[in-house]
mmCIF file of C-alpha atoms and ligand atoms in Angstrom:
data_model
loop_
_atom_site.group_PDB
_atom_site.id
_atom_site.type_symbol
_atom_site.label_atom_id
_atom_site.label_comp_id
_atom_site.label_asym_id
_atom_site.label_seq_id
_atom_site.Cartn_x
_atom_site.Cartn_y
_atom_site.Cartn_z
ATOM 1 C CA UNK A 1 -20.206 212.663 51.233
ATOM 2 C CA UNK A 2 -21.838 210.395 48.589
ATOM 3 C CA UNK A 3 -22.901 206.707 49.549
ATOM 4 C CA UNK A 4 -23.923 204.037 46.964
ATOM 5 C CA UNK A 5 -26.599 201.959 48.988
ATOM 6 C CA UNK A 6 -28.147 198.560 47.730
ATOM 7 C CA UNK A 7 -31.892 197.168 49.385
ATOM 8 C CA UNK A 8 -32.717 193.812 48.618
ATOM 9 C CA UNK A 9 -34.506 193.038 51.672
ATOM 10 C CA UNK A 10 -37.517 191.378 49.645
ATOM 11 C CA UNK A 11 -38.446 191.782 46.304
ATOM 12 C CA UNK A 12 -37.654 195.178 45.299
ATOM 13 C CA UNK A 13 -33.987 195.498 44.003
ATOM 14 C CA UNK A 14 -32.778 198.977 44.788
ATOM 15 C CA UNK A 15 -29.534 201.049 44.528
ATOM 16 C CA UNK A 16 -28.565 204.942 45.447
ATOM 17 C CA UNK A 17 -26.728 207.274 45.509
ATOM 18 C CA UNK A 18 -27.130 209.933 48.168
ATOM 19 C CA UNK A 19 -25.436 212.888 49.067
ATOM 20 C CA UNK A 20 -24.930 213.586 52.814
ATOM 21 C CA UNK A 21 -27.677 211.248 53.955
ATOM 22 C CA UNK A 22 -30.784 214.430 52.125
ATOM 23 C CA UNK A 23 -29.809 214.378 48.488
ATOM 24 C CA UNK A 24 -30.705 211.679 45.616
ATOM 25 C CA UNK A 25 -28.512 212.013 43.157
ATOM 26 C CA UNK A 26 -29.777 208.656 42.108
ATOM 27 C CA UNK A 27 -32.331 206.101 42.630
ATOM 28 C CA UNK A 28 -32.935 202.651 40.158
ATOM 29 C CA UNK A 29 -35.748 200.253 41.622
ATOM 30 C CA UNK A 30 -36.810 197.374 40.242
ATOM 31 C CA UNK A 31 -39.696 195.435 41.621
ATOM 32 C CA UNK A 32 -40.617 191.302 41.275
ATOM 33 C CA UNK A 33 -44.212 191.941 42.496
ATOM 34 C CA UNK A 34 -45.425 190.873 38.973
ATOM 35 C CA UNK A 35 -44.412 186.996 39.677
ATOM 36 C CA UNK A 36 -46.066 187.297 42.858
ATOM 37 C CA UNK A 37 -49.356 188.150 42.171
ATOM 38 C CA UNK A 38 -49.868 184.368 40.942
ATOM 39 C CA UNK A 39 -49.073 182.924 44.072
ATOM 40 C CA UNK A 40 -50.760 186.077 46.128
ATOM 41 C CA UNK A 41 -47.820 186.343 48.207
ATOM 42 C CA UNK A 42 -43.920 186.303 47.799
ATOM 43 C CA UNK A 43 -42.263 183.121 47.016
ATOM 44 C CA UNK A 44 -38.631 183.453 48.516
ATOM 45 C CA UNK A 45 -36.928 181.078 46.080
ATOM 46 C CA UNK A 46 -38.227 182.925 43.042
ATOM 47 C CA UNK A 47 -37.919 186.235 44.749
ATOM 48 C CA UNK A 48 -34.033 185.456 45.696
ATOM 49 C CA UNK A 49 -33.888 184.626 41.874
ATOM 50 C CA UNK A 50 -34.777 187.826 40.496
ATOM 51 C CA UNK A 51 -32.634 189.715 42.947
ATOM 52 C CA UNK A 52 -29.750 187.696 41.561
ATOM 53 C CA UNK A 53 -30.609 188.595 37.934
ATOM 54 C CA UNK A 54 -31.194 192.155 38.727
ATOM 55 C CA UNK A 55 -28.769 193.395 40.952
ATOM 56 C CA UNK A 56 -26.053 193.903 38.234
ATOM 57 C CA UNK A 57 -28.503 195.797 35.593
ATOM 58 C CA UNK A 58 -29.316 197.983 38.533
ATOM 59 C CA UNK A 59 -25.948 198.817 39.851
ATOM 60 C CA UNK A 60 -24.912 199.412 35.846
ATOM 61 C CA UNK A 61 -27.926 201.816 35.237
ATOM 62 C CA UNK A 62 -27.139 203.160 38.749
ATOM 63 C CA UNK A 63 -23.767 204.750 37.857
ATOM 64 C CA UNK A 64 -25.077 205.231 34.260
ATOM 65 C CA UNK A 65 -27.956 207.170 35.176
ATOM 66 C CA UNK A 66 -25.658 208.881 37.755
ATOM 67 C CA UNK A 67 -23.117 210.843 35.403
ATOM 68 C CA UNK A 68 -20.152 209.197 37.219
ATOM 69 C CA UNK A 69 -17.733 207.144 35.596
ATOM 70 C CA UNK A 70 -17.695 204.593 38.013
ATOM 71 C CA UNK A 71 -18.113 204.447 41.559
ATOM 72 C CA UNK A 72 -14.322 205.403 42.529
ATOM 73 C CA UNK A 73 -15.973 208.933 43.214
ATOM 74 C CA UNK A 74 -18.080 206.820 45.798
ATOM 75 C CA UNK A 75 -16.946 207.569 49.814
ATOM 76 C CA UNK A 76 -18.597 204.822 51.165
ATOM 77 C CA UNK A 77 -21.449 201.576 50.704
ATOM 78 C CA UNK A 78 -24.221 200.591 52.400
ATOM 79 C CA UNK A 79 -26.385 197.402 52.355
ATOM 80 C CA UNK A 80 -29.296 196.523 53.911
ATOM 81 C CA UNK A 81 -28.412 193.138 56.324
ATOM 82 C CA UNK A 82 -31.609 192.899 57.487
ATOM 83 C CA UNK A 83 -34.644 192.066 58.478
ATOM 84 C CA UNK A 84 -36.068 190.282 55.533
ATOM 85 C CA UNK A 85 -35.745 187.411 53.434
ATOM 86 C CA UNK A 86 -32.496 185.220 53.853
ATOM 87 C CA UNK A 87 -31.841 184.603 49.631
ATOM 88 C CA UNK A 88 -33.061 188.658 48.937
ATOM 89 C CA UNK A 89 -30.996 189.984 51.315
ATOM 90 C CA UNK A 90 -27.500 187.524 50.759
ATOM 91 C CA UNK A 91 -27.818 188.877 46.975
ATOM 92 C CA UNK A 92 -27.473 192.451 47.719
ATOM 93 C CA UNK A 93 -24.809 191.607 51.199
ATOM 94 C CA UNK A 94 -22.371 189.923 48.800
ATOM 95 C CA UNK A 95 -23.279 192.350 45.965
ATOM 96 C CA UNK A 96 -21.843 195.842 48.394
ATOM 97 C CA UNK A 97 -18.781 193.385 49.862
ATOM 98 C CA UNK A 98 -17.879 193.172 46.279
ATOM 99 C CA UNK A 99 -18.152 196.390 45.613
ATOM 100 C CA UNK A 100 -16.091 197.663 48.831
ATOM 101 C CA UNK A 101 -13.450 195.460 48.049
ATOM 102 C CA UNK A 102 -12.861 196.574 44.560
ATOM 103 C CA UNK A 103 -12.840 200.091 45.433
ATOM 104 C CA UNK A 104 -11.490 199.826 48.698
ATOM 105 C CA UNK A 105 -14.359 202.163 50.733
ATOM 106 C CA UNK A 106 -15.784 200.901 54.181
ATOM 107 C CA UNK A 107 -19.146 199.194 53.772
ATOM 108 C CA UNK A 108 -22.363 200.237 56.228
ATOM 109 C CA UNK A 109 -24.522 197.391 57.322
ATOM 110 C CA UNK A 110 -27.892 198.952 57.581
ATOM 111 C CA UNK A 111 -30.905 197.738 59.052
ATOM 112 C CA UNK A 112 -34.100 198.155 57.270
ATOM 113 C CA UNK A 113 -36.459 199.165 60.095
ATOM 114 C CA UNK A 114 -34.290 202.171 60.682
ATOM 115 C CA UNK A 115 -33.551 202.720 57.161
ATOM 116 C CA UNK A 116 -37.151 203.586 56.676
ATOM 117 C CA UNK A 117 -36.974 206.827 59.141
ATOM 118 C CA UNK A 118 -34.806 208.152 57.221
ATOM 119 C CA UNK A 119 -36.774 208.591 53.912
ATOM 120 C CA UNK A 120 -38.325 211.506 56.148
ATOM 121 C CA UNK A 121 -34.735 213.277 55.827
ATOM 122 C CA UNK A 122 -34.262 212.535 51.315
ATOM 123 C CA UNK A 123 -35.520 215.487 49.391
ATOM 124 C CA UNK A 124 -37.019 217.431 52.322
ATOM 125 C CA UNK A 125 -36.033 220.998 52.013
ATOM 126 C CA UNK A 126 -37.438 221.153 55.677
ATOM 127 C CA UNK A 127 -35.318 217.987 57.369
ATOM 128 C CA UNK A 128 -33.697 220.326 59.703
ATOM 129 C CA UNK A 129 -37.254 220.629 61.313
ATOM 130 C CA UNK A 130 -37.081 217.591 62.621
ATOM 131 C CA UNK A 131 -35.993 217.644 66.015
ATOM 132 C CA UNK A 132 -34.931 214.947 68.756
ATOM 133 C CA UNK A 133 -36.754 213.343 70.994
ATOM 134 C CA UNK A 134 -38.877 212.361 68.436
ATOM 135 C CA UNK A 135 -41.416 209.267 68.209
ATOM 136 C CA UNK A 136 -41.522 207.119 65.470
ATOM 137 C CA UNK A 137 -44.287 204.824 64.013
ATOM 138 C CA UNK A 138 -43.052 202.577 61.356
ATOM 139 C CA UNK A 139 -45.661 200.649 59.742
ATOM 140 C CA UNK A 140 -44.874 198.409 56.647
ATOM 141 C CA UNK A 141 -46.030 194.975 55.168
ATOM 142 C CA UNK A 142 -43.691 192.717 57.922
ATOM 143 C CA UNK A 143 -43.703 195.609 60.999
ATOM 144 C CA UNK A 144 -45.557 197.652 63.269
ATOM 145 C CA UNK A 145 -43.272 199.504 65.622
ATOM 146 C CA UNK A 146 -43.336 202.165 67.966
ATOM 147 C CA UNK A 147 -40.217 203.575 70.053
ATOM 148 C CA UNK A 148 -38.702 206.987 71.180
ATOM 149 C CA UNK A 149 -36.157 208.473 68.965
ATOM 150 C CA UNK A 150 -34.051 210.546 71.174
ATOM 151 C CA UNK A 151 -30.665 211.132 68.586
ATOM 152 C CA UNK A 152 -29.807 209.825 65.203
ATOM 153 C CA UNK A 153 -28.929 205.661 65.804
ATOM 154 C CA UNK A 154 -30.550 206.160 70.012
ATOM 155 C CA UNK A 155 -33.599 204.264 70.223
ATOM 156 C CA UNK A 156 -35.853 203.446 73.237
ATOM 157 C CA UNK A 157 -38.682 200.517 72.340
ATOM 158 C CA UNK A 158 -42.274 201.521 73.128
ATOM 159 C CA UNK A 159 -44.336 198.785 71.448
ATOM 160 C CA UNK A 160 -44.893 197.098 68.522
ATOM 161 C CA UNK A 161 -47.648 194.288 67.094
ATOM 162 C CA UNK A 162 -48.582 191.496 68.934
ATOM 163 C CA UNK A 163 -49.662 189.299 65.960
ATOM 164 C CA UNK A 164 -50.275 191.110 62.337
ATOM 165 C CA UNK A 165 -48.033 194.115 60.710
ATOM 166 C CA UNK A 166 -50.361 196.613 60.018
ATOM 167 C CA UNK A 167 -49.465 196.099 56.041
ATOM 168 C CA UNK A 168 -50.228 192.664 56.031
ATOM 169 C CA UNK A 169 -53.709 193.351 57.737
ATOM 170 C CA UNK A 170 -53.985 195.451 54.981
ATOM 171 C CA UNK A 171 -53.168 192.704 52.183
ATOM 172 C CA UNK A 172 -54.995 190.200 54.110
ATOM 173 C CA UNK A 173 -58.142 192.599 53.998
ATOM 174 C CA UNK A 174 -57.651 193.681 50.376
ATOM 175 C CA UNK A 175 -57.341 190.327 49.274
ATOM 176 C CA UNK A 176 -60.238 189.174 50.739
ATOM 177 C CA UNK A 177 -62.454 191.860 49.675
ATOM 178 C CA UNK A 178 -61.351 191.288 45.870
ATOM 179 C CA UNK A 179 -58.623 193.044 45.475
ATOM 180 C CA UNK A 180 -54.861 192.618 44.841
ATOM 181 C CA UNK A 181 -53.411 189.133 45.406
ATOM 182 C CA UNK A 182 -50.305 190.692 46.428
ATOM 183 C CA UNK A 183 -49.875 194.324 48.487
ATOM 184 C CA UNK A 184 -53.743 195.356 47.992
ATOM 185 C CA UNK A 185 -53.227 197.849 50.898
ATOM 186 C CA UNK A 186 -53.205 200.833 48.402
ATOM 187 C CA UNK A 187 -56.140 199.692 46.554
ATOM 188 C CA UNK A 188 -58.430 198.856 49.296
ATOM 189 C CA UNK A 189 -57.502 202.289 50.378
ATOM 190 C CA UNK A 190 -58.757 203.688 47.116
ATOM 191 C CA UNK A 191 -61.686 201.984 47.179
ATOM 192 C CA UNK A 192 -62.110 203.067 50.866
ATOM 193 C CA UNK A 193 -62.112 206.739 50.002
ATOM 194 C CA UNK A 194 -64.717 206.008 47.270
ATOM 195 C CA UNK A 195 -67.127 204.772 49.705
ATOM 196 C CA UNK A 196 -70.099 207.199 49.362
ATOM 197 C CA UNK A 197 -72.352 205.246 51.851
ATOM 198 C CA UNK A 198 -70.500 205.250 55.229
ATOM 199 C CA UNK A 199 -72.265 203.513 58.211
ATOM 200 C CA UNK A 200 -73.280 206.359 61.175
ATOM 201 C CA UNK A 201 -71.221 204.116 63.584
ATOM 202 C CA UNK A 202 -67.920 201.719 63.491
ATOM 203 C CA UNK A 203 -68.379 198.216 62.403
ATOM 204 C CA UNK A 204 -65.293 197.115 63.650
ATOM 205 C CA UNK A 205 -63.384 197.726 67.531
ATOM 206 C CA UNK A 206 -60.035 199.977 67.747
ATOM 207 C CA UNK A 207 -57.942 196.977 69.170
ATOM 208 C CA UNK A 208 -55.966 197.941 72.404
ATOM 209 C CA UNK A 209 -56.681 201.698 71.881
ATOM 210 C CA UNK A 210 -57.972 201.900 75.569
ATOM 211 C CA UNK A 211 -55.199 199.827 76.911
ATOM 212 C CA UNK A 212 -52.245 201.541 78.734
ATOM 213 C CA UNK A 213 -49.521 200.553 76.317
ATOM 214 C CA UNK A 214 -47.956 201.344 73.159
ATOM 215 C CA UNK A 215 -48.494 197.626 71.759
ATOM 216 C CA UNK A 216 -51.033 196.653 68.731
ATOM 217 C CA UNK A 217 -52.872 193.469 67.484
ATOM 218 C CA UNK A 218 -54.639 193.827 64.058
ATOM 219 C CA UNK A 219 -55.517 189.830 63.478
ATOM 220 C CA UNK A 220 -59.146 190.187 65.329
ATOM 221 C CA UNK A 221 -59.765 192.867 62.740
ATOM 222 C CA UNK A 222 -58.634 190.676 60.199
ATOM 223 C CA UNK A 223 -61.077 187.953 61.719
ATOM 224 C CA UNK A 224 -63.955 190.439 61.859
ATOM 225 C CA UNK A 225 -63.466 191.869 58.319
ATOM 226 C CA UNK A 226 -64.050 188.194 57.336
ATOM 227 C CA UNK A 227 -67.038 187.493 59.456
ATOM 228 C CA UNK A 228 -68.737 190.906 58.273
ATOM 229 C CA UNK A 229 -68.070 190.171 54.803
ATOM 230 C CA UNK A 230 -69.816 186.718 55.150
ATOM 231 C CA UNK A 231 -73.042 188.626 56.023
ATOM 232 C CA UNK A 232 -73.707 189.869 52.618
ATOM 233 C CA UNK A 233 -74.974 192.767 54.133
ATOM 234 C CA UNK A 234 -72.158 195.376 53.724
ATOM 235 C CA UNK A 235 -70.709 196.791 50.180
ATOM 236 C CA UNK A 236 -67.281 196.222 49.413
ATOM 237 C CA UNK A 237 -66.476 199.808 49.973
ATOM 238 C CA UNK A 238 -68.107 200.048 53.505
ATOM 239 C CA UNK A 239 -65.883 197.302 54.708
ATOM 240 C CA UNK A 240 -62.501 198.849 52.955
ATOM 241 C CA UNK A 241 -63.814 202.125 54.456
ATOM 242 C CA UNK A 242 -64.497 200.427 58.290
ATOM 243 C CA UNK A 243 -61.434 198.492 57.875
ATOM 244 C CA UNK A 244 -59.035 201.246 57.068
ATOM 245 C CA UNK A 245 -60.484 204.080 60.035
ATOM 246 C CA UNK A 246 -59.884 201.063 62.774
ATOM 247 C CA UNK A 247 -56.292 200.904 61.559
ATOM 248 C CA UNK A 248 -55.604 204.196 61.746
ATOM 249 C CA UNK A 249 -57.788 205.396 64.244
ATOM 250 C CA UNK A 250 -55.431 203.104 66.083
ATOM 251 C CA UNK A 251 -52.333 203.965 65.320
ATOM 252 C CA UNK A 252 -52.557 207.395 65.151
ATOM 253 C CA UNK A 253 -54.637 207.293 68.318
ATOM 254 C CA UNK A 254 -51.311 205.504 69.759
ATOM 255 C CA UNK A 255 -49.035 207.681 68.476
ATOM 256 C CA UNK A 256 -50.105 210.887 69.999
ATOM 257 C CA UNK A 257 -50.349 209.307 73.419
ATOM 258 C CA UNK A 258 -46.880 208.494 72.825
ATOM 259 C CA UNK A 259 -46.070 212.166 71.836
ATOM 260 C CA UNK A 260 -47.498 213.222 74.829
ATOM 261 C CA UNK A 261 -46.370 211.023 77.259
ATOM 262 C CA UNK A 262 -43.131 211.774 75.816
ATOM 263 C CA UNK A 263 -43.262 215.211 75.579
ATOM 264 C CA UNK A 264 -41.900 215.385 72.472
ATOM 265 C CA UNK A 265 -42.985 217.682 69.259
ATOM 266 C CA UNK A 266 -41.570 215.620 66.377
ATOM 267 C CA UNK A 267 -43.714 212.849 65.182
ATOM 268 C CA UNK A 268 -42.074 210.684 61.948
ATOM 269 C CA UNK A 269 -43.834 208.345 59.973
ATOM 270 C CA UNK A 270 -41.872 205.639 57.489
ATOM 271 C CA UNK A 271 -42.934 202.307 55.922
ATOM 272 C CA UNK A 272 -45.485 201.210 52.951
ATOM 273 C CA UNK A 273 -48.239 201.994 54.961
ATOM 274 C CA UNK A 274 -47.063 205.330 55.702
ATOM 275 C CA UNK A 275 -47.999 206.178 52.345
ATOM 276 C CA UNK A 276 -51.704 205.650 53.012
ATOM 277 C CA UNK A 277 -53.381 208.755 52.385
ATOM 278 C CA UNK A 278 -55.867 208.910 55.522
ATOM 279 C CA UNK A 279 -53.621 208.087 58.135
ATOM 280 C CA UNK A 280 -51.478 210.780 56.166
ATOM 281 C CA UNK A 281 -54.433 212.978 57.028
ATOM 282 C CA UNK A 282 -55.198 212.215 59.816
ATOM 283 C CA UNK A 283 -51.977 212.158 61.693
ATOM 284 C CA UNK A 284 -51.414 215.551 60.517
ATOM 285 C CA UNK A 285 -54.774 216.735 61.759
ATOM 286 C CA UNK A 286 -54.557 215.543 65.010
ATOM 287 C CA UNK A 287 -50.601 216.736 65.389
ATOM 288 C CA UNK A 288 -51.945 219.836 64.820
ATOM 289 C CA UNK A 289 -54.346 219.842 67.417
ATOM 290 C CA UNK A 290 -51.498 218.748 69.541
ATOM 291 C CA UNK A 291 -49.002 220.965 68.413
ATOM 292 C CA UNK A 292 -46.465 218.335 67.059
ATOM 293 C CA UNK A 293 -45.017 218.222 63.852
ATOM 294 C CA UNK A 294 -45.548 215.503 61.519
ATOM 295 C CA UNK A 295 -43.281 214.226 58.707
ATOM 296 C CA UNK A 296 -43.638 211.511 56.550
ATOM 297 C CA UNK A 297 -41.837 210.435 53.242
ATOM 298 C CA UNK A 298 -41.934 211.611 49.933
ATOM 299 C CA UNK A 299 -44.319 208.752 48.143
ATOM 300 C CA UNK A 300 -41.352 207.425 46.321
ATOM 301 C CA UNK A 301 -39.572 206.806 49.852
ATOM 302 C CA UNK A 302 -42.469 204.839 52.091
ATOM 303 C CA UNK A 303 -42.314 201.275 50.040
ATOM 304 C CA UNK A 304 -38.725 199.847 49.860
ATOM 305 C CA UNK A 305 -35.509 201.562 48.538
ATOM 306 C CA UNK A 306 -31.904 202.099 48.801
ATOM 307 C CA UNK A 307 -32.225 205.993 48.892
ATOM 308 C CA UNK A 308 -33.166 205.396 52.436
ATOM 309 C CA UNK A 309 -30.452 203.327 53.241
ATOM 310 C CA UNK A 310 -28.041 205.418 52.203
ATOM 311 C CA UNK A 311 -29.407 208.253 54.204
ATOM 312 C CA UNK A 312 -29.546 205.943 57.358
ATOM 313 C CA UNK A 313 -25.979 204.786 57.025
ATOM 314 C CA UNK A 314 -24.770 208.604 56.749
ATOM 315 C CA UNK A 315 -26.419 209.689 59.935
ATOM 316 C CA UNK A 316 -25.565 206.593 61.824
ATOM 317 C CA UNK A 317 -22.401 205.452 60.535
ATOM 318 C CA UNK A 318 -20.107 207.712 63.472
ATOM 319 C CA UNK A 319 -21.896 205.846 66.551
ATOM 320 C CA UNK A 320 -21.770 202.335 64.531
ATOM 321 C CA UNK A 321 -19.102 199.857 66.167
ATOM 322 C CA UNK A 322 -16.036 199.206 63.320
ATOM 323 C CA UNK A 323 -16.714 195.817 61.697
ATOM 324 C CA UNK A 324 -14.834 193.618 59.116
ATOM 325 C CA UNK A 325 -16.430 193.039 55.869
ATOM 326 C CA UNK A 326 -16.366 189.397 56.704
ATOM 327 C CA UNK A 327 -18.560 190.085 60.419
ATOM 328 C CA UNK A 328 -21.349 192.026 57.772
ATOM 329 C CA UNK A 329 -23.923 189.476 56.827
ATOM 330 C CA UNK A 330 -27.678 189.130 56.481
ATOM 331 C CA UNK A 331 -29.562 188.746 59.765
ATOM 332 C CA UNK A 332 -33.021 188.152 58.345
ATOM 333 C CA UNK A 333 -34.802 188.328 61.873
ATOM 334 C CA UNK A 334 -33.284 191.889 63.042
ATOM 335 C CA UNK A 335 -35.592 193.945 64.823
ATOM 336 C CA UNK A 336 -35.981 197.788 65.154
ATOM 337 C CA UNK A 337 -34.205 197.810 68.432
ATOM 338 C CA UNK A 338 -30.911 196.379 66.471
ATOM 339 C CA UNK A 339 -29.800 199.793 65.545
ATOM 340 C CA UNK A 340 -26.042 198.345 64.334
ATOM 341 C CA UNK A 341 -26.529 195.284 62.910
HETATM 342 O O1 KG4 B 1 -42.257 198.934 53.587
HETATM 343 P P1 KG4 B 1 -42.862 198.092 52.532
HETATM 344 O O2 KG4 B 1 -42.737 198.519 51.107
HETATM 345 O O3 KG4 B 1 -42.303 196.635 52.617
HETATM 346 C C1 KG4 B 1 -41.930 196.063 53.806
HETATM 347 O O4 KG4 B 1 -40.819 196.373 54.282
HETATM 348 O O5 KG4 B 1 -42.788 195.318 54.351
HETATM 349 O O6 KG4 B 1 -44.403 197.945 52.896
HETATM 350 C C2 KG4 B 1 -45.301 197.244 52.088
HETATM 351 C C3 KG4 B 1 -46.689 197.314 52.706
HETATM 352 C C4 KG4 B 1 -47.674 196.368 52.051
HETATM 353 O O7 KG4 B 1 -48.380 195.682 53.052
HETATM 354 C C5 KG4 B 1 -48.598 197.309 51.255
HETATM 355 O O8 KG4 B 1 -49.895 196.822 51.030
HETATM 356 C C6 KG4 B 1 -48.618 198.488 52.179
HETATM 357 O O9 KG4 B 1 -47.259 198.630 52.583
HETATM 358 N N1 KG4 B 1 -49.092 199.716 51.522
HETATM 359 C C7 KG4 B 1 -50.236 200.362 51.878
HETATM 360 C C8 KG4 B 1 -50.350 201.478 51.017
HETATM 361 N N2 KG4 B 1 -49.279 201.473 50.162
HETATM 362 C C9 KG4 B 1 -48.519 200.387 50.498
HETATM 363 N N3 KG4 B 1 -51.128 200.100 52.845
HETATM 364 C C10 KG4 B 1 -52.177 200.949 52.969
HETATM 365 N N4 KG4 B 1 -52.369 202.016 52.175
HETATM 366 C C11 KG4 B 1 -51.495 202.330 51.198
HETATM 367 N N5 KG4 B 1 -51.691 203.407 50.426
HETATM 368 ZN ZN1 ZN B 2 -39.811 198.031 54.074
#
């Protein structure tokens, strides 16, 4: 089954084609993070703006790029409805009505939270691996969520952030310490792996590691990484370095108790900051230890794309309620536990 898929939850504008819910046949992205940078953090007007210029383009190159003639060879759409930004996320909603309309195929309304499990399942010649119950840590620049994934679309909630997504602690941090204006996660993780003069202790707590709950709270850290900074006394790479292992010491530390108090071997990973390359590490290492297997995306599936959404509407679209194309529309505050939007 082949699903065309459009994400235009923020400021990436991204259409797929995927082949039962593992294969890309296609994937155009375009990104507006280059107008951001001025104003160090999205605008929603001028982000809405560029999804409405790019959408078409993308769609176009989409089929282009696909070897189809048009999308008549399409079985079904999917959209992202949510959660995100209201004038982003109407563009690409109205975009995939139009579409199901004019070839007359039902229409998926996706949410994004899920969507980004399922960039573990794209490309992965070892998807069927991935067994149920499963736990699932989603960490991206707007969420930090952890709940029990017993089937595909069956969710229980086990915690989430109390204040900061670990991403925008990230972009907070990075910004801070120099970096990026806009999404410095990555590069205050490079710089954090350069560090070559690591303090013999941690600068900063683990928030709520101790405590008996699956919840996080990263804006202390945030708080702290400014007060340490103010001292002069640390190099810019000792604070990206003390920042980044109290983040993940964190939430890998709360994502094996989860495994274990679960009982379950199957540990998935999705989101922007699931492409960070020490909690990559380190999640793996200590899933080894005990004996759970750990999955995250390809690179090209942590940050924001349609690939995923397409793969989420395949597995998900049996258990999803029937709903008219004019009951599908953008719900910009969804939360992971809103499995059929
Ligand atoms: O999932 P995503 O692309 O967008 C949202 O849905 O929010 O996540 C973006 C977030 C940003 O905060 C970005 O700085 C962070 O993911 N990020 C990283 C890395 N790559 C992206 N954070 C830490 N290390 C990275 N390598
Ligand atoms: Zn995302």
């Amino acid at each position: 089954m082949k699903i065309f898929a459009i994400e235009t939850s923020c400021d990436e504008t991204s259409c797929s084609i995927i082949e039962d819910g593992i294969k890309e046949i296609v994937t155009i992205t375009t990104s507006s993070a280059n107008l951001h940078l001025k104003t160090g953090g999205v605008v929603p007007e001028v982000a809405a703006r560029k999804q409405s210029d790019s959408i078409l383009p993308a769609i176009d190159e989409c089929i282009k790029t696909s070897g189809l003639d048009d999308l008549s060879q399409i079985d079904k759409f999917a959209v992202t409805v949510g959660p995100g930004l209201i004038g982003s996320l109407v563009v690409g909603v109205s975009a995939a009505k139009s579409l199901s309309l004019l070839y007359q195929k039902p229409l998926i309304p996706v949410n994004h939270l899920i969507g980004h499990i399922y960039g573990n399942f794209i490309n992965n010649e070892h998807y069927k691996e991935i067994k149920f119950p499963a736990i699932v840590l989603i960490v991206s620049g707007g969420h930090t969520d952890l709940v029990l994934m017993k089937d595909h679309g069956v969710f229980e909630y086990l915690g989430g952030t109390l204040d900061d997504a670990a991403g925008e602690a990230f972009d907070k941090v990075a910004r801070l310490l120099g970096f990026s204006r806009y999404l410095g996660g990555a590069e205050l993780s490079r710089c954090a792996a350069s560090c070559t003069d690591k303090l013999n202790y941690n600068l900063f707590p683990r928030a709520m590691l101790d405590r008996d709950n699956y919840d996080f709270s990263f804006s202390g850290l945030k708080t702290a990484s400014l007060r340490a900074y103010e001292k002069n006394t640390f190099s810019v790479s000792q604070l990206a370095y003390e920042f980044e292992a109290s983040v993940v010491d964190v939430l890998v530390g709360k994502t094996i108790k989860a495994a274990q108090k679960y009982k379950v071997g199957t540990i998935l990973l999705g989101g922007g900051v699931s492409a960070n390359k020490k909690l990559r590490e380190q999640i793996f290492e200590e899933g080894k230890r005990y004996n759970k297997k750990v999955f995250f995306p390809n690179l090209s599936y942590c940050g924001d794309s349609a690939a995923y959404i397409a793969g989420a509407a395949y597995f998900t679209y049996k258990k999803m309620p029937k709903k008219q194309l004019q009951d599908i529309i953008p719900d910009p505050s969804l939360t992971i536990m809103d499995v059929y939007p």
